């Protein structure tokens, strides 16, 4: 059976089932203290975030030699720059003198050197220290030993990821299930279009989990996305290392004309790209990369969503839109409506999240029961637990009870 027929078959089985599969385990309640306990959050910072691959941007944001970006990663000042050899390298955006940044703003173009804004120490595009002001005043300064701190940088298609620790597993090994299933689209010719963000007064898991299930679709997105989707026909895939995906079937009975009559752009539209697998058009995928990235296929390309913890009860949602390459000139005019429609979906989700956090903080029942439709949430938390388990009370542990449902 080819992939299109396989996905269609699974979508139909989801629609026809009358209950939870007989071999699906009963999951304990997910303990709410995981979302408000300071020690738990500190354990996440110390283990999870510094030992995972973190999304940093896309090749198209660094088009020329000397192009650089400074992604808004809360845990470290990160800089990516394209060298004279065409390679993109990642560094800490910190001068080896007293730590001032060597690249300003969110993005830019280096004329010749990266220059510290505090004392004008200069670095070449490979991170080597090549110039020190008033060098005579330093005693035995070993310039060759004072280059920028380089970070591991990995590429999936054109998407770029960094690791803050050398012990993080190889990117392709860690993400092999995602890479084997979704590289046909991720490796397409994409271009950066637009980036924005919104901050939410809620724990990062409260925010992330809101995007990992379609159970809420008819309630939260009843006039935006729900009219175009069949959430009962949702196929969930759990991959190793906390990654996951779902396919949600589109309503094919709605004609393109009727969709256009309801709004200029509908957020569940799928681009007409040569070679796009048929099942992507029938049921657009929404893969997530552990711990905090979601890449739902949408009209024109990918809105890559990242969820960054800014504090125990504070999260930044960043949305970076990458479109299938349209050729020369500015982005097509339709992109403004595409972005506006997706922003509306984000607003609808965000409206609930801060109140949910306040309720969780005050809740007396202690735990949340998860439905079969919410199993991506359990899968995410079980992977988090592999990082923090030795640092948090056993009462907060989430055991890997869904191992038999993980596909490699």
mmCIF file of C-alpha atoms in Angstrom:
data_model
loop_
_atom_site.group_PDB
_atom_site.id
_atom_site.type_symbol
_atom_site.label_atom_id
_atom_site.label_comp_id
_atom_site.label_asym_id
_atom_site.label_seq_id
_atom_site.Cartn_x
_atom_site.Cartn_y
_atom_site.Cartn_z
ATOM 1 C CA UNK A 1 0.000 0.000 0.000
ATOM 2 C CA UNK A 2 1.430 3.403 -0.971
ATOM 3 C CA UNK A 3 1.543 6.240 1.527
ATOM 4 C CA UNK A 4 -1.492 8.068 0.134
ATOM 5 C CA UNK A 5 -3.730 4.994 0.368
ATOM 6 C CA UNK A 6 -2.275 4.149 3.773
ATOM 7 C CA UNK A 7 -3.073 7.591 5.189
ATOM 8 C CA UNK A 8 -6.558 7.560 3.645
ATOM 9 C CA UNK A 9 -7.222 4.123 5.137
ATOM 10 C CA UNK A 10 -6.149 5.290 8.583
ATOM 11 C CA UNK A 11 -8.219 8.481 8.318
ATOM 12 C CA UNK A 12 -11.309 6.434 7.538
ATOM 13 C CA UNK A 13 -10.650 4.009 10.380
ATOM 14 C CA UNK A 14 -10.388 6.935 12.794
ATOM 15 C CA UNK A 15 -13.755 8.172 11.614
ATOM 16 C CA UNK A 16 -15.352 4.752 12.001
ATOM 17 C CA UNK A 17 -14.037 3.753 15.417
ATOM 18 C CA UNK A 18 -16.546 3.827 18.273
ATOM 19 C CA UNK A 19 -14.072 3.914 21.144
ATOM 20 C CA UNK A 20 -10.447 3.759 22.187
ATOM 21 C CA UNK A 21 -8.428 0.871 20.629
ATOM 22 C CA UNK A 22 -8.537 -2.198 22.821
ATOM 23 C CA UNK A 23 -4.768 -2.253 23.350
ATOM 24 C CA UNK A 24 -4.492 1.412 24.320
ATOM 25 C CA UNK A 25 -3.364 1.740 27.958
ATOM 26 C CA UNK A 26 -5.174 3.653 30.661
ATOM 27 C CA UNK A 27 -3.041 6.714 31.326
ATOM 28 C CA UNK A 28 -2.779 8.203 34.825
ATOM 29 C CA UNK A 29 -3.717 11.839 35.255
ATOM 30 C CA UNK A 30 -1.032 14.263 34.115
ATOM 31 C CA UNK A 31 0.032 16.017 37.307
ATOM 32 C CA UNK A 32 -0.630 19.761 37.205
ATOM 33 C CA UNK A 33 2.391 20.591 39.365
ATOM 34 C CA UNK A 34 4.494 19.956 36.251
ATOM 35 C CA UNK A 35 3.157 23.313 35.029
ATOM 36 C CA UNK A 36 3.733 25.449 38.126
ATOM 37 C CA UNK A 37 6.459 23.853 40.259
ATOM 38 C CA UNK A 38 9.600 26.034 40.248
ATOM 39 C CA UNK A 39 11.953 23.125 40.943
ATOM 40 C CA UNK A 40 10.494 21.232 38.009
ATOM 41 C CA UNK A 41 10.977 24.228 35.724
ATOM 42 C CA UNK A 42 14.558 24.681 36.930
ATOM 43 C CA UNK A 43 15.229 21.014 36.165
ATOM 44 C CA UNK A 44 13.966 21.545 32.618
ATOM 45 C CA UNK A 45 16.297 24.502 32.123
ATOM 46 C CA UNK A 46 19.284 22.588 33.463
ATOM 47 C CA UNK A 47 18.726 19.452 31.405
ATOM 48 C CA UNK A 48 16.225 19.606 28.565
ATOM 49 C CA UNK A 49 16.888 22.927 26.895
ATOM 50 C CA UNK A 50 20.668 22.801 26.949
ATOM 51 C CA UNK A 51 20.722 19.216 25.670
ATOM 52 C CA UNK A 52 18.307 19.440 22.732
ATOM 53 C CA UNK A 53 18.461 20.632 19.139
ATOM 54 C CA UNK A 54 16.915 24.115 18.954
ATOM 55 C CA UNK A 55 15.397 25.712 15.876
ATOM 56 C CA UNK A 56 17.397 28.735 14.681
ATOM 57 C CA UNK A 57 16.194 29.723 11.204
ATOM 58 C CA UNK A 58 16.446 28.909 7.512
ATOM 59 C CA UNK A 59 19.112 29.062 4.818
ATOM 60 C CA UNK A 60 17.115 31.683 2.929
ATOM 61 C CA UNK A 61 17.649 34.137 5.791
ATOM 62 C CA UNK A 62 21.392 34.051 5.081
ATOM 63 C CA UNK A 63 21.491 34.572 1.302
ATOM 64 C CA UNK A 64 25.016 35.981 0.904
ATOM 65 C CA UNK A 65 28.516 35.681 2.303
ATOM 66 C CA UNK A 66 28.498 37.669 5.540
ATOM 67 C CA UNK A 67 24.730 37.402 6.053
ATOM 68 C CA UNK A 68 23.873 36.706 9.686
ATOM 69 C CA UNK A 69 20.874 36.112 11.912
ATOM 70 C CA UNK A 70 20.536 36.315 15.697
ATOM 71 C CA UNK A 71 17.666 33.976 16.645
ATOM 72 C CA UNK A 72 15.713 34.880 19.763
ATOM 73 C CA UNK A 73 16.738 31.869 21.858
ATOM 74 C CA UNK A 74 16.311 32.667 25.578
ATOM 75 C CA UNK A 75 19.035 30.394 26.924
ATOM 76 C CA UNK A 76 22.058 31.757 25.093
ATOM 77 C CA UNK A 77 22.971 34.559 22.662
ATOM 78 C CA UNK A 78 23.268 32.643 19.386
ATOM 79 C CA UNK A 79 24.622 33.927 16.069
ATOM 80 C CA UNK A 80 24.537 32.218 12.661
ATOM 81 C CA UNK A 81 26.671 33.605 9.839
ATOM 82 C CA UNK A 82 27.489 32.488 6.294
ATOM 83 C CA UNK A 83 31.220 32.216 5.659
ATOM 84 C CA UNK A 84 33.244 32.855 2.530
ATOM 85 C CA UNK A 85 33.095 29.120 1.812
ATOM 86 C CA UNK A 86 29.289 29.271 1.753
ATOM 87 C CA UNK A 87 28.892 27.321 4.996
ATOM 88 C CA UNK A 88 26.614 28.514 7.791
ATOM 89 C CA UNK A 89 28.278 28.408 11.203
ATOM 90 C CA UNK A 90 26.823 29.010 14.648
ATOM 91 C CA UNK A 91 28.553 30.829 17.488
ATOM 92 C CA UNK A 92 27.748 32.409 20.791
ATOM 93 C CA UNK A 93 27.132 36.058 19.987
ATOM 94 C CA UNK A 94 29.610 37.062 22.678
ATOM 95 C CA UNK A 95 33.029 38.649 22.348
ATOM 96 C CA UNK A 96 35.742 36.627 24.062
ATOM 97 C CA UNK A 97 36.869 39.762 25.902
ATOM 98 C CA UNK A 98 33.950 40.690 28.159
ATOM 99 C CA UNK A 99 30.964 39.155 26.417
ATOM 100 C CA UNK A 100 29.481 42.018 24.423
ATOM 101 C CA UNK A 101 27.673 41.000 21.197
ATOM 102 C CA UNK A 102 29.610 40.967 17.945
ATOM 103 C CA UNK A 103 26.467 41.165 15.778
ATOM 104 C CA UNK A 104 23.652 43.650 16.356
ATOM 105 C CA UNK A 105 19.922 43.290 15.862
ATOM 106 C CA UNK A 106 18.031 40.258 14.589
ATOM 107 C CA UNK A 107 19.796 40.049 11.224
ATOM 108 C CA UNK A 108 22.279 41.890 9.077
ATOM 109 C CA UNK A 109 25.178 41.833 6.674
ATOM 110 C CA UNK A 110 28.839 41.803 7.709
ATOM 111 C CA UNK A 111 31.044 43.877 5.406
ATOM 112 C CA UNK A 112 34.284 42.249 6.438
ATOM 113 C CA UNK A 113 34.452 41.319 10.134
ATOM 114 C CA UNK A 114 32.173 40.731 13.084
ATOM 115 C CA UNK A 115 33.053 43.581 15.425
ATOM 116 C CA UNK A 116 32.353 43.795 19.153
ATOM 117 C CA UNK A 117 30.253 46.848 19.930
ATOM 118 C CA UNK A 118 32.044 47.498 23.227
ATOM 119 C CA UNK A 119 35.781 47.513 22.470
ATOM 120 C CA UNK A 120 35.905 46.766 18.699
ATOM 121 C CA UNK A 121 37.538 43.352 18.886
ATOM 122 C CA UNK A 122 37.173 41.888 15.371
ATOM 123 C CA UNK A 123 36.437 38.321 14.210
ATOM 124 C CA UNK A 124 36.386 36.831 10.729
ATOM 125 C CA UNK A 125 33.433 34.847 9.389
ATOM 126 C CA UNK A 126 34.953 31.600 10.689
ATOM 127 C CA UNK A 127 34.949 33.032 14.211
ATOM 128 C CA UNK A 128 38.704 33.627 14.459
ATOM 129 C CA UNK A 129 39.862 36.641 16.437
ATOM 130 C CA UNK A 130 41.734 38.831 13.945
ATOM 131 C CA UNK A 131 41.924 42.236 15.610
ATOM 132 C CA UNK A 132 42.344 43.570 19.155
ATOM 133 C CA UNK A 133 42.317 47.297 19.892
ATOM 134 C CA UNK A 134 45.229 48.499 22.037
ATOM 135 C CA UNK A 135 46.749 45.026 21.971
ATOM 136 C CA UNK A 136 49.894 46.444 23.605
ATOM 137 C CA UNK A 137 48.014 46.728 26.922
ATOM 138 C CA UNK A 138 47.418 42.970 27.229
ATOM 139 C CA UNK A 139 49.980 40.632 28.730
ATOM 140 C CA UNK A 140 50.628 37.541 26.608
ATOM 141 C CA UNK A 141 47.190 37.546 24.980
ATOM 142 C CA UNK A 142 46.926 34.412 22.805
ATOM 143 C CA UNK A 143 44.775 35.635 19.924
ATOM 144 C CA UNK A 144 44.567 32.164 18.357
ATOM 145 C CA UNK A 145 42.868 30.868 21.517
ATOM 146 C CA UNK A 146 40.249 33.637 21.732
ATOM 147 C CA UNK A 147 37.993 32.894 18.790
ATOM 148 C CA UNK A 148 34.222 32.972 19.134
ATOM 149 C CA UNK A 149 32.696 29.964 20.894
ATOM 150 C CA UNK A 150 31.405 27.736 18.103
ATOM 151 C CA UNK A 151 28.195 25.758 18.485
ATOM 152 C CA UNK A 152 27.086 22.639 16.652
ATOM 153 C CA UNK A 153 24.852 23.517 13.722
ATOM 154 C CA UNK A 154 22.664 21.072 11.783
ATOM 155 C CA UNK A 155 20.517 21.392 8.680
ATOM 156 C CA UNK A 156 17.291 19.643 7.727
ATOM 157 C CA UNK A 157 16.514 20.668 4.183
ATOM 158 C CA UNK A 158 17.089 24.397 4.530
ATOM 159 C CA UNK A 159 16.051 24.579 8.189
ATOM 160 C CA UNK A 160 18.849 25.281 10.661
ATOM 161 C CA UNK A 161 19.203 23.991 14.221
ATOM 162 C CA UNK A 162 21.794 24.581 16.935
ATOM 163 C CA UNK A 163 22.870 22.669 20.025
ATOM 164 C CA UNK A 164 24.203 24.429 23.107
ATOM 165 C CA UNK A 165 25.990 21.305 24.345
ATOM 166 C CA UNK A 166 28.460 19.052 22.547
ATOM 167 C CA UNK A 167 26.856 15.954 24.059
ATOM 168 C CA UNK A 168 23.580 16.343 22.164
ATOM 169 C CA UNK A 169 23.047 13.272 19.909
ATOM 170 C CA UNK A 170 23.629 13.543 16.187
ATOM 171 C CA UNK A 171 20.766 15.483 14.575
ATOM 172 C CA UNK A 172 19.947 12.916 11.901
ATOM 173 C CA UNK A 173 20.008 10.092 14.424
ATOM 174 C CA UNK A 174 17.789 11.974 16.865
ATOM 175 C CA UNK A 175 15.270 12.970 14.188
ATOM 176 C CA UNK A 176 15.457 10.011 11.815
ATOM 177 C CA UNK A 177 11.733 9.184 11.937
ATOM 178 C CA UNK A 178 10.744 12.741 11.020
ATOM 179 C CA UNK A 179 13.418 12.996 8.363
ATOM 180 C CA UNK A 180 12.402 9.734 6.715
ATOM 181 C CA UNK A 181 8.731 10.762 6.519
ATOM 182 C CA UNK A 182 8.648 14.494 5.863
ATOM 183 C CA UNK A 183 11.804 15.521 4.036
ATOM 184 C CA UNK A 184 9.999 15.605 0.685
ATOM 185 C CA UNK A 185 8.425 18.919 1.708
ATOM 186 C CA UNK A 186 10.965 20.258 4.178
ATOM 187 C CA UNK A 187 13.677 19.912 1.532
ATOM 188 C CA UNK A 188 11.680 21.944 -0.978
ATOM 189 C CA UNK A 189 12.934 25.295 -2.235
ATOM 190 C CA UNK A 190 11.677 27.641 0.484
ATOM 191 C CA UNK A 191 12.113 31.338 1.234
ATOM 192 C CA UNK A 192 11.701 33.347 4.410
ATOM 193 C CA UNK A 193 8.608 35.559 4.315
ATOM 194 C CA UNK A 194 7.703 36.967 7.728
ATOM 195 C CA UNK A 195 8.248 36.534 11.463
ATOM 196 C CA UNK A 196 6.279 37.706 14.481
ATOM 197 C CA UNK A 197 5.688 36.649 18.069
ATOM 198 C CA UNK A 198 3.300 36.870 20.977
ATOM 199 C CA UNK A 199 4.067 36.418 24.686
ATOM 200 C CA UNK A 200 1.667 34.422 26.848
ATOM 201 C CA UNK A 201 1.362 34.264 30.639
ATOM 202 C CA UNK A 202 1.469 30.485 30.814
ATOM 203 C CA UNK A 203 3.992 27.682 31.252
ATOM 204 C CA UNK A 204 5.619 26.585 27.989
ATOM 205 C CA UNK A 205 4.027 23.136 28.186
ATOM 206 C CA UNK A 206 0.534 24.596 28.578
ATOM 207 C CA UNK A 207 1.189 26.578 25.417
ATOM 208 C CA UNK A 208 2.898 23.848 23.402
ATOM 209 C CA UNK A 209 0.287 21.232 24.222
ATOM 210 C CA UNK A 210 -2.480 23.464 22.869
ATOM 211 C CA UNK A 211 -1.029 22.865 19.410
ATOM 212 C CA UNK A 212 -0.648 19.090 19.746
ATOM 213 C CA UNK A 213 -4.277 18.009 19.485
ATOM 214 C CA UNK A 214 -7.372 18.658 17.379
ATOM 215 C CA UNK A 215 -9.801 17.930 20.219
ATOM 216 C CA UNK A 216 -10.256 21.683 20.729
ATOM 217 C CA UNK A 217 -10.722 22.523 17.056
ATOM 218 C CA UNK A 218 -14.534 22.699 16.937
ATOM 219 C CA UNK A 219 -14.669 24.796 20.087
ATOM 220 C CA UNK A 220 -11.761 27.207 19.664
ATOM 221 C CA UNK A 221 -11.596 27.466 15.859
ATOM 222 C CA UNK A 222 -15.254 26.928 15.054
ATOM 223 C CA UNK A 223 -15.467 29.750 12.475
ATOM 224 C CA UNK A 224 -11.853 29.844 11.259
ATOM 225 C CA UNK A 225 -10.428 26.356 10.681
ATOM 226 C CA UNK A 226 -13.219 23.985 11.768
ATOM 227 C CA UNK A 227 -15.449 24.631 8.709
ATOM 228 C CA UNK A 228 -12.735 23.176 6.486
ATOM 229 C CA UNK A 229 -11.550 20.174 8.502
ATOM 230 C CA UNK A 230 -12.861 16.843 9.784
ATOM 231 C CA UNK A 231 -11.247 16.485 13.223
ATOM 232 C CA UNK A 232 -12.780 13.030 13.763
ATOM 233 C CA UNK A 233 -10.518 11.950 10.899
ATOM 234 C CA UNK A 234 -7.240 12.775 12.609
ATOM 235 C CA UNK A 235 -4.347 10.338 12.343
ATOM 236 C CA UNK A 236 -1.683 10.715 15.029
ATOM 237 C CA UNK A 237 1.862 9.401 14.667
ATOM 238 C CA UNK A 238 4.240 9.163 17.613
ATOM 239 C CA UNK A 239 7.938 9.042 16.758
ATOM 240 C CA UNK A 240 10.980 8.280 18.939
ATOM 241 C CA UNK A 241 12.463 11.007 21.152
ATOM 242 C CA UNK A 242 9.224 12.907 21.729
ATOM 243 C CA UNK A 243 8.581 13.887 18.106
ATOM 244 C CA UNK A 244 5.116 13.425 16.637
ATOM 245 C CA UNK A 245 2.750 14.350 13.828
ATOM 246 C CA UNK A 246 -0.889 14.374 12.895
ATOM 247 C CA UNK A 247 -2.853 14.423 9.646
ATOM 248 C CA UNK A 248 -6.304 16.058 9.686
ATOM 249 C CA UNK A 249 -8.592 15.418 6.758
ATOM 250 C CA UNK A 250 -9.871 18.415 4.822
ATOM 251 C CA UNK A 251 -13.515 18.696 3.803
ATOM 252 C CA UNK A 252 -13.338 17.865 0.123
ATOM 253 C CA UNK A 253 -17.043 18.540 -0.423
ATOM 254 C CA UNK A 254 -16.407 22.275 -0.136
ATOM 255 C CA UNK A 255 -15.560 23.693 -3.542
ATOM 256 C CA UNK A 256 -12.787 26.199 -4.061
ATOM 257 C CA UNK A 257 -15.427 28.743 -5.056
ATOM 258 C CA UNK A 258 -17.405 28.301 -1.851
ATOM 259 C CA UNK A 259 -14.241 28.573 0.210
ATOM 260 C CA UNK A 260 -13.273 31.801 -1.504
ATOM 261 C CA UNK A 261 -16.757 33.185 -0.909
ATOM 262 C CA UNK A 262 -16.382 32.676 2.855
ATOM 263 C CA UNK A 263 -13.027 34.430 3.156
ATOM 264 C CA UNK A 264 -10.213 35.466 0.870
ATOM 265 C CA UNK A 265 -7.927 32.815 2.297
ATOM 266 C CA UNK A 266 -8.677 29.842 4.475
ATOM 267 C CA UNK A 267 -5.851 28.722 6.785
ATOM 268 C CA UNK A 268 -6.162 25.035 5.963
ATOM 269 C CA UNK A 269 -5.490 25.538 2.255
ATOM 270 C CA UNK A 270 -2.662 23.497 0.761
ATOM 271 C CA UNK A 271 -0.300 24.797 -1.924
ATOM 272 C CA UNK A 272 -0.363 23.415 -5.434
ATOM 273 C CA UNK A 273 3.270 22.372 -5.645
ATOM 274 C CA UNK A 274 4.502 19.884 -8.259
ATOM 275 C CA UNK A 275 5.488 16.637 -6.592
ATOM 276 C CA UNK A 276 3.489 17.313 -3.430
ATOM 277 C CA UNK A 277 2.294 13.909 -2.141
ATOM 278 C CA UNK A 278 -1.424 13.477 -2.654
ATOM 279 C CA UNK A 279 -2.083 12.673 0.991
ATOM 280 C CA UNK A 280 -0.573 16.051 1.982
ATOM 281 C CA UNK A 281 -3.338 17.703 -0.033
ATOM 282 C CA UNK A 282 -6.031 15.511 1.505
ATOM 283 C CA UNK A 283 -4.750 15.750 5.084
ATOM 284 C CA UNK A 284 -1.997 18.332 5.686
ATOM 285 C CA UNK A 285 0.585 17.132 8.204
ATOM 286 C CA UNK A 286 1.606 19.025 11.339
ATOM 287 C CA UNK A 287 4.890 17.458 12.521
ATOM 288 C CA UNK A 288 6.418 18.561 15.815
ATOM 289 C CA UNK A 289 10.086 18.376 16.738
ATOM 290 C CA UNK A 290 10.869 17.858 20.392
ATOM 291 C CA UNK A 291 10.920 19.929 22.471
ATOM 292 C CA UNK A 292 9.285 23.069 21.054
ATOM 293 C CA UNK A 293 8.863 23.218 17.265
ATOM 294 C CA UNK A 294 5.783 22.670 15.143
ATOM 295 C CA UNK A 295 5.844 22.764 11.330
ATOM 296 C CA UNK A 296 2.278 22.504 9.969
ATOM 297 C CA UNK A 297 1.999 22.505 6.193
ATOM 298 C CA UNK A 298 -0.117 25.491 5.218
ATOM 299 C CA UNK A 299 -0.933 27.504 2.139
ATOM 300 C CA UNK A 300 2.265 28.503 0.386
ATOM 301 C CA UNK A 301 4.662 26.756 2.739
ATOM 302 C CA UNK A 302 5.392 26.376 6.445
ATOM 303 C CA UNK A 303 4.547 28.561 9.409
ATOM 304 C CA UNK A 304 7.253 27.261 11.761
ATOM 305 C CA UNK A 305 6.023 27.733 15.329
ATOM 306 C CA UNK A 306 8.416 27.695 18.261
ATOM 307 C CA UNK A 307 7.501 27.868 21.947
ATOM 308 C CA UNK A 308 10.203 29.432 24.143
ATOM 309 C CA UNK A 309 9.991 29.494 27.952
ATOM 310 C CA UNK A 310 10.721 32.981 29.280
ATOM 311 C CA UNK A 311 9.936 32.019 32.858
ATOM 312 C CA UNK A 312 7.909 29.534 34.862
ATOM 313 C CA UNK A 313 4.642 31.136 33.731
ATOM 314 C CA UNK A 314 5.745 33.052 30.641
ATOM 315 C CA UNK A 315 6.127 31.725 27.061
ATOM 316 C CA UNK A 316 6.947 33.308 23.724
ATOM 317 C CA UNK A 317 5.224 31.913 20.639
ATOM 318 C CA UNK A 318 7.254 32.779 17.561
ATOM 319 C CA UNK A 319 5.857 32.160 14.087
ATOM 320 C CA UNK A 320 8.223 32.294 11.118
ATOM 321 C CA UNK A 321 6.607 31.858 7.706
ATOM 322 C CA UNK A 322 8.601 30.156 4.950
ATOM 323 C CA UNK A 323 7.054 29.999 1.500
ATOM 324 C CA UNK A 324 7.653 27.852 -1.541
ATOM 325 C CA UNK A 325 9.981 29.867 -3.757
ATOM 326 C CA UNK A 326 8.009 32.240 -6.000
ATOM 327 C CA UNK A 327 10.990 33.425 -8.038
ATOM 328 C CA UNK A 328 12.128 37.015 -8.475
ATOM 329 C CA UNK A 329 10.665 40.014 -6.692
ATOM 330 C CA UNK A 330 8.696 40.477 -3.506
ATOM 331 C CA UNK A 331 6.422 37.842 -2.032
ATOM 332 C CA UNK A 332 3.070 37.501 -3.830
ATOM 333 C CA UNK A 333 0.337 39.769 -2.520
ATOM 334 C CA UNK A 334 -1.643 36.835 -1.148
ATOM 335 C CA UNK A 335 0.885 36.339 1.606
ATOM 336 C CA UNK A 336 -0.562 39.199 3.664
ATOM 337 C CA UNK A 337 -3.919 37.432 3.903
ATOM 338 C CA UNK A 338 -2.244 34.084 4.597
ATOM 339 C CA UNK A 339 -0.309 35.553 7.498
ATOM 340 C CA UNK A 340 -3.378 37.381 8.821
ATOM 341 C CA UNK A 341 -5.438 34.173 8.751
ATOM 342 C CA UNK A 342 -2.769 32.232 10.605
ATOM 343 C CA UNK A 343 -2.410 35.034 13.153
ATOM 344 C CA UNK A 344 -6.134 34.677 13.785
ATOM 345 C CA UNK A 345 -5.684 30.984 14.608
ATOM 346 C CA UNK A 346 -2.894 31.847 17.042
ATOM 347 C CA UNK A 347 -5.022 34.501 18.730
ATOM 348 C CA UNK A 348 -7.855 32.027 19.170
ATOM 349 C CA UNK A 349 -5.534 29.547 20.877
ATOM 350 C CA UNK A 350 -3.813 32.154 23.032
ATOM 351 C CA UNK A 351 -7.094 33.513 24.375
ATOM 352 C CA UNK A 352 -7.479 30.435 26.586
ATOM 353 C CA UNK A 353 -3.917 29.859 27.733
ATOM 354 C CA UNK A 354 -3.318 32.474 30.444
ATOM 355 C CA UNK A 355 -6.691 31.663 32.091
ATOM 356 C CA UNK A 356 -5.788 27.965 31.901
ATOM 357 C CA UNK A 357 -2.518 28.646 33.724
ATOM 358 C CA UNK A 358 -4.319 30.548 36.485
ATOM 359 C CA UNK A 359 -6.767 27.661 36.868
ATOM 360 C CA UNK A 360 -3.937 25.131 36.985
ATOM 361 C CA UNK A 361 -2.190 27.168 39.688
ATOM 362 C CA UNK A 362 -5.347 27.131 41.797
ATOM 363 C CA UNK A 363 -6.636 23.649 40.958
ATOM 364 C CA UNK A 364 -7.276 21.293 43.855
ATOM 365 C CA UNK A 365 -7.783 18.109 41.811
ATOM 366 C CA UNK A 366 -4.079 17.735 41.068
ATOM 367 C CA UNK A 367 -4.204 16.066 37.658
ATOM 368 C CA UNK A 368 -5.636 16.162 34.135
ATOM 369 C CA UNK A 369 -7.054 13.073 32.355
ATOM 370 C CA UNK A 370 -5.945 12.811 28.725
ATOM 371 C CA UNK A 371 -8.089 11.390 25.951
ATOM 372 C CA UNK A 372 -6.910 9.171 23.128
ATOM 373 C CA UNK A 373 -6.944 12.284 20.932
ATOM 374 C CA UNK A 374 -4.473 13.930 23.323
ATOM 375 C CA UNK A 375 -1.834 11.227 23.306
ATOM 376 C CA UNK A 376 0.765 13.541 21.729
ATOM 377 C CA UNK A 377 0.704 15.424 25.056
ATOM 378 C CA UNK A 378 1.609 12.299 27.013
ATOM 379 C CA UNK A 379 4.324 11.446 24.499
ATOM 380 C CA UNK A 380 5.852 14.928 24.880
ATOM 381 C CA UNK A 381 5.828 14.740 28.670
ATOM 382 C CA UNK A 382 7.282 11.235 28.739
ATOM 383 C CA UNK A 383 10.272 12.497 26.748
ATOM 384 C CA UNK A 384 10.660 15.507 29.046
ATOM 385 C CA UNK A 385 10.699 13.042 31.928
ATOM 386 C CA UNK A 386 13.758 11.285 30.478
ATOM 387 C CA UNK A 387 15.685 14.511 31.029
ATOM 388 C CA UNK A 388 14.346 15.626 34.409
ATOM 389 C CA UNK A 389 13.404 12.369 36.165
ATOM 390 C CA UNK A 390 16.414 12.280 38.505
ATOM 391 C CA UNK A 391 15.764 15.858 39.645
ATOM 392 C CA UNK A 392 12.017 15.874 40.388
ATOM 393 C CA UNK A 393 9.752 14.004 42.832
ATOM 394 C CA UNK A 394 8.453 10.594 41.690
ATOM 395 C CA UNK A 395 4.899 11.887 42.036
ATOM 396 C CA UNK A 396 5.511 14.104 38.984
ATOM 397 C CA UNK A 397 6.983 11.394 36.768
ATOM 398 C CA UNK A 398 5.392 10.481 33.442
ATOM 399 C CA UNK A 399 6.234 6.934 32.419
ATOM 400 C CA UNK A 400 6.641 5.902 28.796
ATOM 401 C CA UNK A 401 3.367 3.996 28.536
ATOM 402 C CA UNK A 402 2.924 4.532 24.788
ATOM 403 C CA UNK A 403 6.099 2.837 23.568
ATOM 404 C CA UNK A 404 4.060 0.256 21.631
ATOM 405 C CA UNK A 405 2.423 3.083 19.663
ATOM 406 C CA UNK A 406 5.671 4.716 18.551
ATOM 407 C CA UNK A 407 6.623 4.217 14.896
ATOM 408 C CA UNK A 408 10.294 4.268 13.916
#
